[in-house]
DNA sequence: GGTAAGATCAGC
DNA sequence: CTGATCTTACCT
């Protein structure tokens, strides 16, 4: 169950201008999925090491996505631990976007798949859980104060907030 | 064609 | 605080 997400917009001329988004500078090499139809998985490699996953959200032709930042593993704890390390405590298995992909076995090969197709190796099902809290996004140096991170309050699986050291002082970022 | 920064994480 | 080390953007 996803317990923490972050919203990312698109270019200046779109509905959600967002300098922190991969799609801010327009359609390109890695971000093409973000411009496609909603419900697809957009994966990217972070710092050369980790894979992070987004759910594409806007209509076809408009860039917008939600980064999956943390989840609670409700089934297959043993499988997730085999991927992350057997001594990893369950709440930490999918805490953080890189760890979440590791625990779920999401790789760059999954980029662009349809999350609502029963045939897909990764799928998403809506839940009744409501958003509990919001705040600024983790690690972004642009638009660092924009409260576009959402999580379920009180859940142990939610990652810790870290402001980017490269972000301007509080209040000086758009 | 070079270089630096980045939607990260684990280990000192 | 640092290193790991891929991808792109933004220079020259």
mmCIF file of N, CA and C in Angstrom, chain A residues 48-163:
data_model
loop_
_atom_site.group_PDB
_atom_site.id
_atom_site.type_symbol
_atom_site.label_atom_id
_atom_site.label_comp_id
_atom_site.label_asym_id
_atom_site.label_seq_id
_atom_site.Cartn_x
_atom_site.Cartn_y
_atom_site.Cartn_z
ATOM 1 N N UNK A 48 22.550 7.278 -10.698
ATOM 2 C CA UNK A 48 23.240 6.144 -11.289
ATOM 3 C C UNK A 48 23.048 4.836 -10.577
ATOM 4 N N UNK A 49 22.307 4.836 -9.488
ATOM 5 C CA UNK A 49 22.225 3.666 -8.632
ATOM 6 C C UNK A 49 20.808 3.120 -8.517
ATOM 7 N N UNK A 50 19.890 3.981 -8.150
ATOM 8 C CA UNK A 50 18.548 3.532 -7.807
ATOM 9 C C UNK A 50 17.554 3.749 -8.936
ATOM 10 N N UNK A 51 16.467 2.988 -8.859
ATOM 11 C CA UNK A 51 15.341 3.200 -9.763
ATOM 12 C C UNK A 51 14.206 3.807 -8.945
ATOM 13 N N UNK A 52 13.567 4.841 -9.489
ATOM 14 C CA UNK A 52 12.412 5.442 -8.840
ATOM 15 C C UNK A 52 11.228 5.360 -9.786
ATOM 16 N N UNK A 53 10.016 5.277 -9.232
ATOM 17 C CA UNK A 53 8.826 5.038 -10.047
ATOM 18 C C UNK A 53 7.755 6.101 -9.808
ATOM 19 N N UNK A 54 7.124 6.504 -10.907
ATOM 20 C CA UNK A 54 6.018 7.472 -10.866
ATOM 21 C C UNK A 54 4.791 6.889 -11.532
ATOM 22 N N UNK A 55 3.637 7.402 -11.131
ATOM 23 C CA UNK A 55 2.399 7.129 -11.846
ATOM 24 C C UNK A 55 2.064 8.360 -12.677
ATOM 25 N N UNK A 56 1.981 8.182 -13.993
ATOM 26 C CA UNK A 56 1.641 9.304 -14.870
ATOM 27 C C UNK A 56 0.180 9.676 -14.636
ATOM 28 N N UNK A 57 -0.095 10.992 -14.535
ATOM 29 C CA UNK A 57 -1.412 11.426 -14.082
ATOM 30 C C UNK A 57 -2.206 12.317 -15.037
ATOM 31 N N UNK A 58 -1.555 13.100 -15.841
ATOM 32 C CA UNK A 58 -2.303 14.050 -16.670
ATOM 33 C C UNK A 58 -2.827 13.367 -17.935
ATOM 34 N N UNK A 59 -3.558 14.134 -18.731
ATOM 35 C CA UNK A 59 -4.069 13.599 -19.989
ATOM 36 C C UNK A 59 -2.936 13.456 -20.993
ATOM 37 N N UNK A 60 -3.179 12.681 -22.033
ATOM 38 C CA UNK A 60 -2.183 12.441 -23.066
ATOM 39 C C UNK A 60 -1.713 13.774 -23.652
ATOM 40 N N UNK A 61 -0.402 13.964 -23.697
ATOM 41 C CA UNK A 61 0.157 15.205 -24.231
ATOM 42 C C UNK A 61 0.501 16.224 -23.165
ATOM 43 N N UNK A 62 0.029 16.017 -21.948
ATOM 44 C CA UNK A 62 0.310 16.928 -20.839
ATOM 45 C C UNK A 62 1.167 16.202 -19.802
ATOM 46 N N UNK A 63 2.280 16.837 -19.398
ATOM 47 C CA UNK A 63 3.186 16.185 -18.452
ATOM 48 C C UNK A 63 2.717 16.353 -17.011
ATOM 49 N N UNK A 64 2.716 15.262 -16.273
ATOM 50 C CA UNK A 64 2.359 15.291 -14.861
ATOM 51 C C UNK A 64 2.489 13.883 -14.310
ATOM 52 N N UNK A 65 2.998 13.755 -13.096
ATOM 53 C CA UNK A 65 3.180 12.426 -12.523
ATOM 54 C C UNK A 65 3.268 12.513 -11.010
ATOM 55 N N UNK A 66 3.110 11.359 -10.384
ATOM 56 C CA UNK A 66 3.221 11.262 -8.932
ATOM 57 C C UNK A 66 4.313 10.253 -8.602
ATOM 58 N N UNK A 67 5.324 10.713 -7.884
ATOM 59 C CA UNK A 67 6.423 9.848 -7.466
ATOM 60 C C UNK A 67 5.991 8.998 -6.277
ATOM 61 N N UNK A 68 6.214 7.693 -6.376
ATOM 62 C CA UNK A 68 5.894 6.796 -5.266
ATOM 63 C C UNK A 68 7.068 6.792 -4.297
ATOM 64 N N UNK A 69 6.886 7.400 -3.141
ATOM 65 C CA UNK A 69 7.998 7.593 -2.217
ATOM 66 C C UNK A 69 8.110 6.526 -1.137
ATOM 67 N N UNK A 70 7.008 5.912 -0.755
ATOM 68 C CA UNK A 70 7.078 4.880 0.282
ATOM 69 C C UNK A 70 5.816 4.042 0.263
ATOM 70 N N UNK A 71 5.958 2.808 0.731
ATOM 71 C CA UNK A 71 4.815 1.915 0.781
ATOM 72 C C UNK A 71 4.927 0.953 1.948
ATOM 73 N N UNK A 72 3.788 0.400 2.341
ATOM 74 C CA UNK A 72 3.755 -0.648 3.351
ATOM 75 C C UNK A 72 3.590 -1.979 2.625
ATOM 76 N N UNK A 73 4.495 -2.905 2.897
ATOM 77 C CA UNK A 73 4.409 -4.221 2.262
ATOM 78 C C UNK A 73 3.387 -5.047 3.022
ATOM 79 N N UNK A 74 2.272 -5.347 2.352
ATOM 80 C CA UNK A 74 1.182 -6.058 3.034
ATOM 81 C C UNK A 74 1.206 -7.553 2.778
ATOM 82 N N UNK A 75 1.905 -7.964 1.742
ATOM 83 C CA UNK A 75 2.033 -9.391 1.445
ATOM 84 C C UNK A 75 3.390 -9.627 0.805
ATOM 85 N N UNK A 76 3.908 -10.835 1.012
ATOM 86 C CA UNK A 76 5.199 -11.172 0.407
ATOM 87 C C UNK A 76 6.379 -10.496 1.072
ATOM 88 N N UNK A 77 6.292 -10.354 2.382
ATOM 89 C CA UNK A 77 7.409 -9.750 3.128
ATOM 90 C C UNK A 77 8.710 -10.514 2.867
ATOM 91 N N UNK A 78 8.593 -11.836 2.785
ATOM 92 C CA UNK A 78 9.793 -12.652 2.575
ATOM 93 C C UNK A 78 10.443 -12.339 1.229
ATOM 94 N N UNK A 79 9.594 -12.152 0.203
ATOM 95 C CA UNK A 79 10.130 -11.824 -1.125
ATOM 96 C C UNK A 79 10.818 -10.461 -1.099
ATOM 97 N N UNK A 80 10.143 -9.487 -0.455
ATOM 98 C CA UNK A 80 10.713 -8.148 -0.371
ATOM 99 C C UNK A 80 12.022 -8.171 0.398
ATOM 100 N N UNK A 81 12.090 -8.967 1.460
ATOM 101 C CA UNK A 81 13.320 -9.039 2.244
ATOM 102 C C UNK A 81 14.434 -9.721 1.467
ATOM 103 N N UNK A 82 14.057 -10.671 0.615
ATOM 104 C CA UNK A 82 15.069 -11.319 -0.214
ATOM 105 C C UNK A 82 15.690 -10.298 -1.167
ATOM 106 N N UNK A 83 14.872 -9.341 -1.617
ATOM 107 C CA UNK A 83 15.380 -8.318 -2.536
ATOM 108 C C UNK A 83 16.175 -7.238 -1.805
ATOM 109 N N UNK A 84 15.749 -6.900 -0.599
ATOM 110 C CA UNK A 84 16.362 -5.771 0.114
ATOM 111 C C UNK A 84 17.427 -6.192 1.121
ATOM 112 N N UNK A 85 17.353 -7.441 1.525
ATOM 113 C CA UNK A 85 18.233 -7.894 2.605
ATOM 114 C C UNK A 85 17.394 -8.442 3.733
ATOM 115 N N UNK A 86 17.732 -9.639 4.163
ATOM 116 C CA UNK A 86 16.884 -10.360 5.108
ATOM 117 C C UNK A 86 16.725 -9.661 6.449
ATOM 118 N N UNK A 87 17.684 -8.805 6.805
ATOM 119 C CA UNK A 87 17.607 -8.173 8.116
ATOM 120 C C UNK A 87 16.861 -6.833 8.069
ATOM 121 N N UNK A 88 16.369 -6.467 6.875
ATOM 122 C CA UNK A 88 15.644 -5.201 6.777
ATOM 123 C C UNK A 88 14.326 -5.284 7.525
ATOM 124 N N UNK A 89 14.093 -4.388 8.493
ATOM 125 C CA UNK A 89 12.816 -4.417 9.219
ATOM 126 C C UNK A 89 11.673 -4.065 8.266
ATOM 127 N N UNK A 90 10.534 -4.748 8.389
ATOM 128 C CA UNK A 90 9.422 -4.570 7.468
ATOM 129 C C UNK A 90 9.034 -3.110 7.183
ATOM 130 N N UNK A 91 8.973 -2.222 8.167
ATOM 131 C CA UNK A 91 8.570 -0.847 7.838
ATOM 132 C C UNK A 91 9.567 -0.136 6.914
ATOM 133 N N UNK A 92 10.799 -0.633 6.861
ATOM 134 C CA UNK A 92 11.829 0.021 6.052
ATOM 135 C C UNK A 92 11.958 -0.588 4.665
ATOM 136 N N UNK A 93 11.239 -1.665 4.412
ATOM 137 C CA UNK A 93 11.400 -2.377 3.136
ATOM 138 C C UNK A 93 11.156 -1.476 1.936
ATOM 139 N N UNK A 94 10.102 -0.680 1.989
ATOM 140 C CA UNK A 94 9.744 0.178 0.847
ATOM 141 C C UNK A 94 9.693 1.631 1.285
ATOM 142 N N UNK A 95 10.583 2.007 2.201
ATOM 143 C CA UNK A 95 10.659 3.400 2.658
ATOM 144 C C UNK A 95 11.694 4.146 1.819
ATOM 145 N N UNK A 96 11.242 5.141 1.082
ATOM 146 C CA UNK A 96 12.112 5.846 0.146
ATOM 147 C C UNK A 96 11.886 5.337 -1.268
ATOM 148 N N UNK A 97 11.909 6.219 -2.257
ATOM 149 C CA UNK A 97 11.552 5.843 -3.632
ATOM 150 C C UNK A 97 12.466 4.787 -4.236
ATOM 151 N N UNK A 98 13.765 4.832 -3.923
ATOM 152 C CA UNK A 98 14.678 3.823 -4.442
ATOM 153 C C UNK A 98 14.429 2.484 -3.777
ATOM 154 N N UNK A 99 14.222 2.503 -2.478
ATOM 155 C CA UNK A 99 13.950 1.274 -1.738
ATOM 156 C C UNK A 99 12.628 0.649 -2.154
ATOM 157 N N UNK A 100 11.635 1.486 -2.430
ATOM 158 C CA UNK A 100 10.331 0.981 -2.849
ATOM 159 C C UNK A 100 10.454 0.164 -4.134
ATOM 160 N N UNK A 101 11.181 0.688 -5.094
ATOM 161 C CA UNK A 101 11.363 -0.051 -6.347
ATOM 162 C C UNK A 101 12.163 -1.320 -6.121
ATOM 163 N N UNK A 102 13.150 -1.241 -5.255
ATOM 164 C CA UNK A 102 13.942 -2.422 -4.949
ATOM 165 C C UNK A 102 13.069 -3.502 -4.318
ATOM 166 N N UNK A 103 12.257 -3.116 -3.343
ATOM 167 C CA UNK A 103 11.409 -4.086 -2.644
ATOM 168 C C UNK A 103 10.374 -4.716 -3.570
ATOM 169 N N UNK A 104 9.851 -3.906 -4.506
ATOM 170 C CA UNK A 104 8.820 -4.410 -5.410
ATOM 171 C C UNK A 104 9.409 -5.069 -6.660
ATOM 172 N N UNK A 105 10.718 -4.961 -6.816
ATOM 173 C CA UNK A 105 11.345 -5.554 -7.991
ATOM 174 C C UNK A 105 11.099 -4.765 -9.260
ATOM 175 N N UNK A 106 10.804 -3.475 -9.126
ATOM 176 C CA UNK A 106 10.603 -2.608 -10.293
ATOM 177 C C UNK A 106 11.953 -2.204 -10.862
ATOM 178 N N UNK A 107 12.119 -2.377 -12.179
ATOM 179 C CA UNK A 107 13.373 -2.016 -12.836
ATOM 180 C C UNK A 107 13.079 -1.059 -13.993
ATOM 181 N N UNK A 108 14.132 -0.626 -14.671
ATOM 182 C CA UNK A 108 13.951 0.272 -15.815
ATOM 183 C C UNK A 108 13.212 -0.424 -16.956
ATOM 184 N N UNK A 109 13.177 -1.734 -16.939
ATOM 185 C CA UNK A 109 12.428 -2.462 -17.966
ATOM 186 C C UNK A 109 10.928 -2.214 -17.843
ATOM 187 N N UNK A 110 10.491 -1.756 -16.670
ATOM 188 C CA UNK A 110 9.061 -1.531 -16.449
ATOM 189 C C UNK A 110 8.613 -0.137 -16.892
ATOM 190 N N UNK A 111 9.539 0.677 -17.379
ATOM 191 C CA UNK A 111 9.189 2.028 -17.802
ATOM 192 C C UNK A 111 8.112 1.995 -18.893
ATOM 193 N N UNK A 112 7.021 2.718 -18.658
ATOM 194 C CA UNK A 112 5.978 2.850 -19.682
ATOM 195 C C UNK A 112 4.854 1.832 -19.601
ATOM 196 N N UNK A 113 4.941 0.865 -18.693
ATOM 197 C CA UNK A 113 3.875 -0.140 -18.646
ATOM 198 C C UNK A 113 2.575 0.470 -18.114
ATOM 199 N N UNK A 114 1.467 -0.145 -18.477
ATOM 200 C CA UNK A 114 0.139 0.300 -18.053
ATOM 201 C C UNK A 114 -0.185 -0.321 -16.698
ATOM 202 N N UNK A 115 -0.334 0.532 -15.685
ATOM 203 C CA UNK A 115 -0.555 0.030 -14.323
ATOM 204 C C UNK A 115 -1.959 -0.509 -14.099
ATOM 205 N N UNK A 116 -2.841 -0.279 -15.052
ATOM 206 C CA UNK A 116 -4.225 -0.732 -14.893
ATOM 207 C C UNK A 116 -4.587 -1.833 -15.875
ATOM 208 N N UNK A 117 -3.564 -2.425 -16.476
ATOM 209 C CA UNK A 117 -3.759 -3.568 -17.358
ATOM 210 C C UNK A 117 -3.482 -4.835 -16.549
ATOM 211 N N UNK A 118 -4.449 -5.747 -16.530
ATOM 212 C CA UNK A 118 -4.331 -6.967 -15.735
ATOM 213 C C UNK A 118 -3.120 -7.807 -16.160
ATOM 214 N N UNK A 119 -2.623 -7.581 -17.346
ATOM 215 C CA UNK A 119 -1.477 -8.350 -17.852
ATOM 216 C C UNK A 119 -0.141 -7.772 -17.395
ATOM 217 N N UNK A 120 -0.152 -6.566 -16.862
ATOM 218 C CA UNK A 120 1.108 -5.906 -16.524
ATOM 219 C C UNK A 120 1.765 -6.548 -15.306
ATOM 220 N N UNK A 121 3.090 -6.545 -15.273
ATOM 221 C CA UNK A 121 3.816 -7.098 -14.134
ATOM 222 C C UNK A 121 3.704 -6.212 -12.889
ATOM 223 N N UNK A 122 3.355 -4.943 -13.071
ATOM 224 C CA UNK A 122 3.123 -4.042 -11.939
ATOM 225 C C UNK A 122 1.753 -3.409 -12.130
ATOM 226 N N UNK A 123 0.921 -3.477 -11.076
ATOM 227 C CA UNK A 123 -0.423 -2.934 -11.182
ATOM 228 C C UNK A 123 -0.751 -2.078 -9.968
ATOM 229 N N UNK A 124 -1.793 -1.258 -10.129
ATOM 230 C CA UNK A 124 -2.197 -0.342 -9.074
ATOM 231 C C UNK A 124 -3.696 -0.487 -8.863
ATOM 232 N N UNK A 125 -4.099 -0.535 -7.583
ATOM 233 C CA UNK A 125 -5.536 -0.606 -7.284
ATOM 234 C C UNK A 125 -5.894 0.539 -6.354
ATOM 235 N N UNK A 126 -6.954 1.278 -6.667
ATOM 236 C CA UNK A 126 -7.372 2.395 -5.815
ATOM 237 C C UNK A 126 -7.746 1.904 -4.418
ATOM 238 N N UNK A 127 -7.535 2.767 -3.433
ATOM 239 C CA UNK A 127 -7.929 2.425 -2.068
ATOM 240 C C UNK A 127 -8.781 3.542 -1.477
ATOM 241 N N UNK A 128 -9.330 3.261 -0.313
ATOM 242 C CA UNK A 128 -10.198 4.235 0.340
ATOM 243 C C UNK A 128 -9.439 5.139 1.299
ATOM 244 N N UNK A 129 -8.137 4.869 1.473
ATOM 245 C CA UNK A 129 -7.350 5.672 2.406
ATOM 246 C C UNK A 129 -7.338 7.134 1.961
ATOM 247 N N UNK A 130 -7.458 8.017 2.943
ATOM 248 C CA UNK A 130 -7.404 9.439 2.604
ATOM 249 C C UNK A 130 -6.044 10.015 2.961
ATOM 250 N N UNK A 131 -5.682 11.079 2.284
ATOM 251 C CA UNK A 131 -4.409 11.730 2.565
ATOM 252 C C UNK A 131 -4.433 12.312 3.968
ATOM 253 N N UNK A 132 -3.387 12.048 4.741
ATOM 254 C CA UNK A 132 -3.369 12.510 6.113
ATOM 255 C C UNK A 132 -2.599 13.784 6.328
ATOM 256 N N UNK A 133 -1.557 14.026 5.535
ATOM 257 C CA UNK A 133 -0.703 15.181 5.785
ATOM 258 C C UNK A 133 0.006 15.572 4.502
ATOM 259 N N UNK A 134 0.497 16.795 4.463
ATOM 260 C CA UNK A 134 1.262 17.243 3.310
ATOM 261 C C UNK A 134 2.393 18.161 3.740
ATOM 262 N N UNK A 135 3.345 18.357 2.842
ATOM 263 C CA UNK A 135 4.493 19.200 3.126
ATOM 264 C C UNK A 135 5.369 19.294 1.899
ATOM 265 N N UNK A 136 6.503 19.994 2.005
ATOM 266 C CA UNK A 136 7.376 20.170 0.847
ATOM 267 C C UNK A 136 8.018 18.867 0.397
ATOM 268 N N UNK A 137 8.418 18.817 -0.865
ATOM 269 C CA UNK A 137 9.015 17.622 -1.437
ATOM 270 C C UNK A 137 10.450 17.420 -0.951
ATOM 271 N N UNK A 138 10.847 16.160 -0.942
ATOM 272 C CA UNK A 138 12.165 15.790 -0.424
ATOM 273 C C UNK A 138 13.244 15.976 -1.487
ATOM 274 N N UNK A 139 14.335 16.615 -1.096
ATOM 275 C CA UNK A 139 15.545 16.598 -1.921
ATOM 276 C C UNK A 139 15.568 17.473 -3.151
ATOM 277 N N UNK A 140 14.503 18.223 -3.428
ATOM 278 C CA UNK A 140 14.496 19.045 -4.638
ATOM 279 C C UNK A 140 15.167 20.392 -4.368
ATOM 280 N N UNK A 141 15.934 20.869 -5.356
ATOM 281 C CA UNK A 141 16.611 22.154 -5.178
ATOM 282 C C UNK A 141 15.781 23.288 -5.779
ATOM 283 N N UNK A 142 14.806 22.947 -6.631
ATOM 284 C CA UNK A 142 13.916 23.948 -7.210
ATOM 285 C C UNK A 142 12.520 23.770 -6.610
ATOM 286 N N UNK A 143 11.814 24.875 -6.465
ATOM 287 C CA UNK A 143 10.453 24.841 -5.899
ATOM 288 C C UNK A 143 10.440 24.029 -4.600
ATOM 289 N N UNK A 144 11.431 24.280 -3.761
ATOM 290 C CA UNK A 144 11.662 23.443 -2.578
ATOM 291 C C UNK A 144 10.622 23.637 -1.473
ATOM 292 N N UNK A 145 9.861 24.724 -1.538
ATOM 293 C CA UNK A 145 8.863 24.980 -0.491
ATOM 294 C C UNK A 145 7.457 24.548 -0.890
ATOM 295 N N UNK A 146 7.284 24.172 -2.140
ATOM 296 C CA UNK A 146 5.944 23.823 -2.628
ATOM 297 C C UNK A 146 5.452 22.558 -1.932
ATOM 298 N N UNK A 147 4.308 22.613 -1.279
ATOM 299 C CA UNK A 147 3.847 21.466 -0.461
ATOM 300 C C UNK A 147 3.182 20.377 -1.302
ATOM 301 N N UNK A 148 3.966 19.727 -2.112
ATOM 302 C CA UNK A 148 3.432 18.734 -3.037
ATOM 303 C C UNK A 148 3.810 17.313 -2.647
ATOM 304 N N UNK A 149 4.129 17.110 -1.396
ATOM 305 C CA UNK A 149 4.376 15.765 -0.864
ATOM 306 C C UNK A 149 3.200 15.425 0.042
ATOM 307 N N UNK A 150 2.694 14.207 -0.098
ATOM 308 C CA UNK A 150 1.509 13.796 0.665
ATOM 309 C C UNK A 150 1.765 12.427 1.279
ATOM 310 N N UNK A 151 1.317 12.264 2.513
ATOM 311 C CA UNK A 151 1.537 10.972 3.160
ATOM 312 C C UNK A 151 0.434 10.670 4.160
ATOM 313 N N UNK A 152 0.403 9.420 4.607
ATOM 314 C CA UNK A 152 -0.557 9.000 5.616
ATOM 315 C C UNK A 152 0.073 9.245 6.978
ATOM 316 N N UNK A 153 -0.531 10.121 7.759
ATOM 317 C CA UNK A 153 0.049 10.525 9.043
ATOM 318 C C UNK A 153 0.229 9.327 9.963
ATOM 319 N N UNK A 154 1.352 9.281 10.614
ATOM 320 C CA UNK A 154 1.587 8.280 11.633
ATOM 321 C C UNK A 154 2.117 6.954 11.141
ATOM 322 N N UNK A 155 2.255 6.772 9.855
ATOM 323 C CA UNK A 155 2.737 5.484 9.352
ATOM 324 C C UNK A 155 4.249 5.419 9.434
ATOM 325 N N UNK A 156 4.721 4.294 9.930
ATOM 326 C CA UNK A 156 6.164 4.112 10.108
ATOM 327 C C UNK A 156 6.918 4.020 8.791
ATOM 328 N N UNK A 157 6.197 3.688 7.722
ATOM 329 C CA UNK A 157 6.873 3.477 6.442
ATOM 330 C C UNK A 157 7.234 4.784 5.745
ATOM 331 N N UNK A 158 6.668 5.895 6.210
ATOM 332 C CA UNK A 158 6.925 7.188 5.573
ATOM 333 C C UNK A 158 8.381 7.602 5.785
ATOM 334 N N UNK A 159 9.012 8.123 4.742
ATOM 335 C CA UNK A 159 10.421 8.503 4.837
ATOM 336 C C UNK A 159 10.573 9.830 5.581
ATOM 337 N N UNK A 160 11.805 10.100 6.012
ATOM 338 C CA UNK A 160 12.093 11.331 6.733
ATOM 339 C C UNK A 160 12.260 12.483 5.744
ATOM 340 N N UNK A 161 11.827 13.673 6.152
ATOM 341 C CA UNK A 161 11.992 14.831 5.293
ATOM 342 C C UNK A 161 13.439 15.303 5.284
ATOM 343 N N UNK A 162 13.964 15.516 4.081
ATOM 344 C CA UNK A 162 15.295 16.091 3.953
ATOM 345 C C UNK A 162 15.236 17.190 2.909
ATOM 346 N N UNK A 163 15.582 18.386 3.295
ATOM 347 C CA UNK A 163 15.640 19.471 2.336
ATOM 348 C C UNK A 163 16.961 19.386 1.587
#
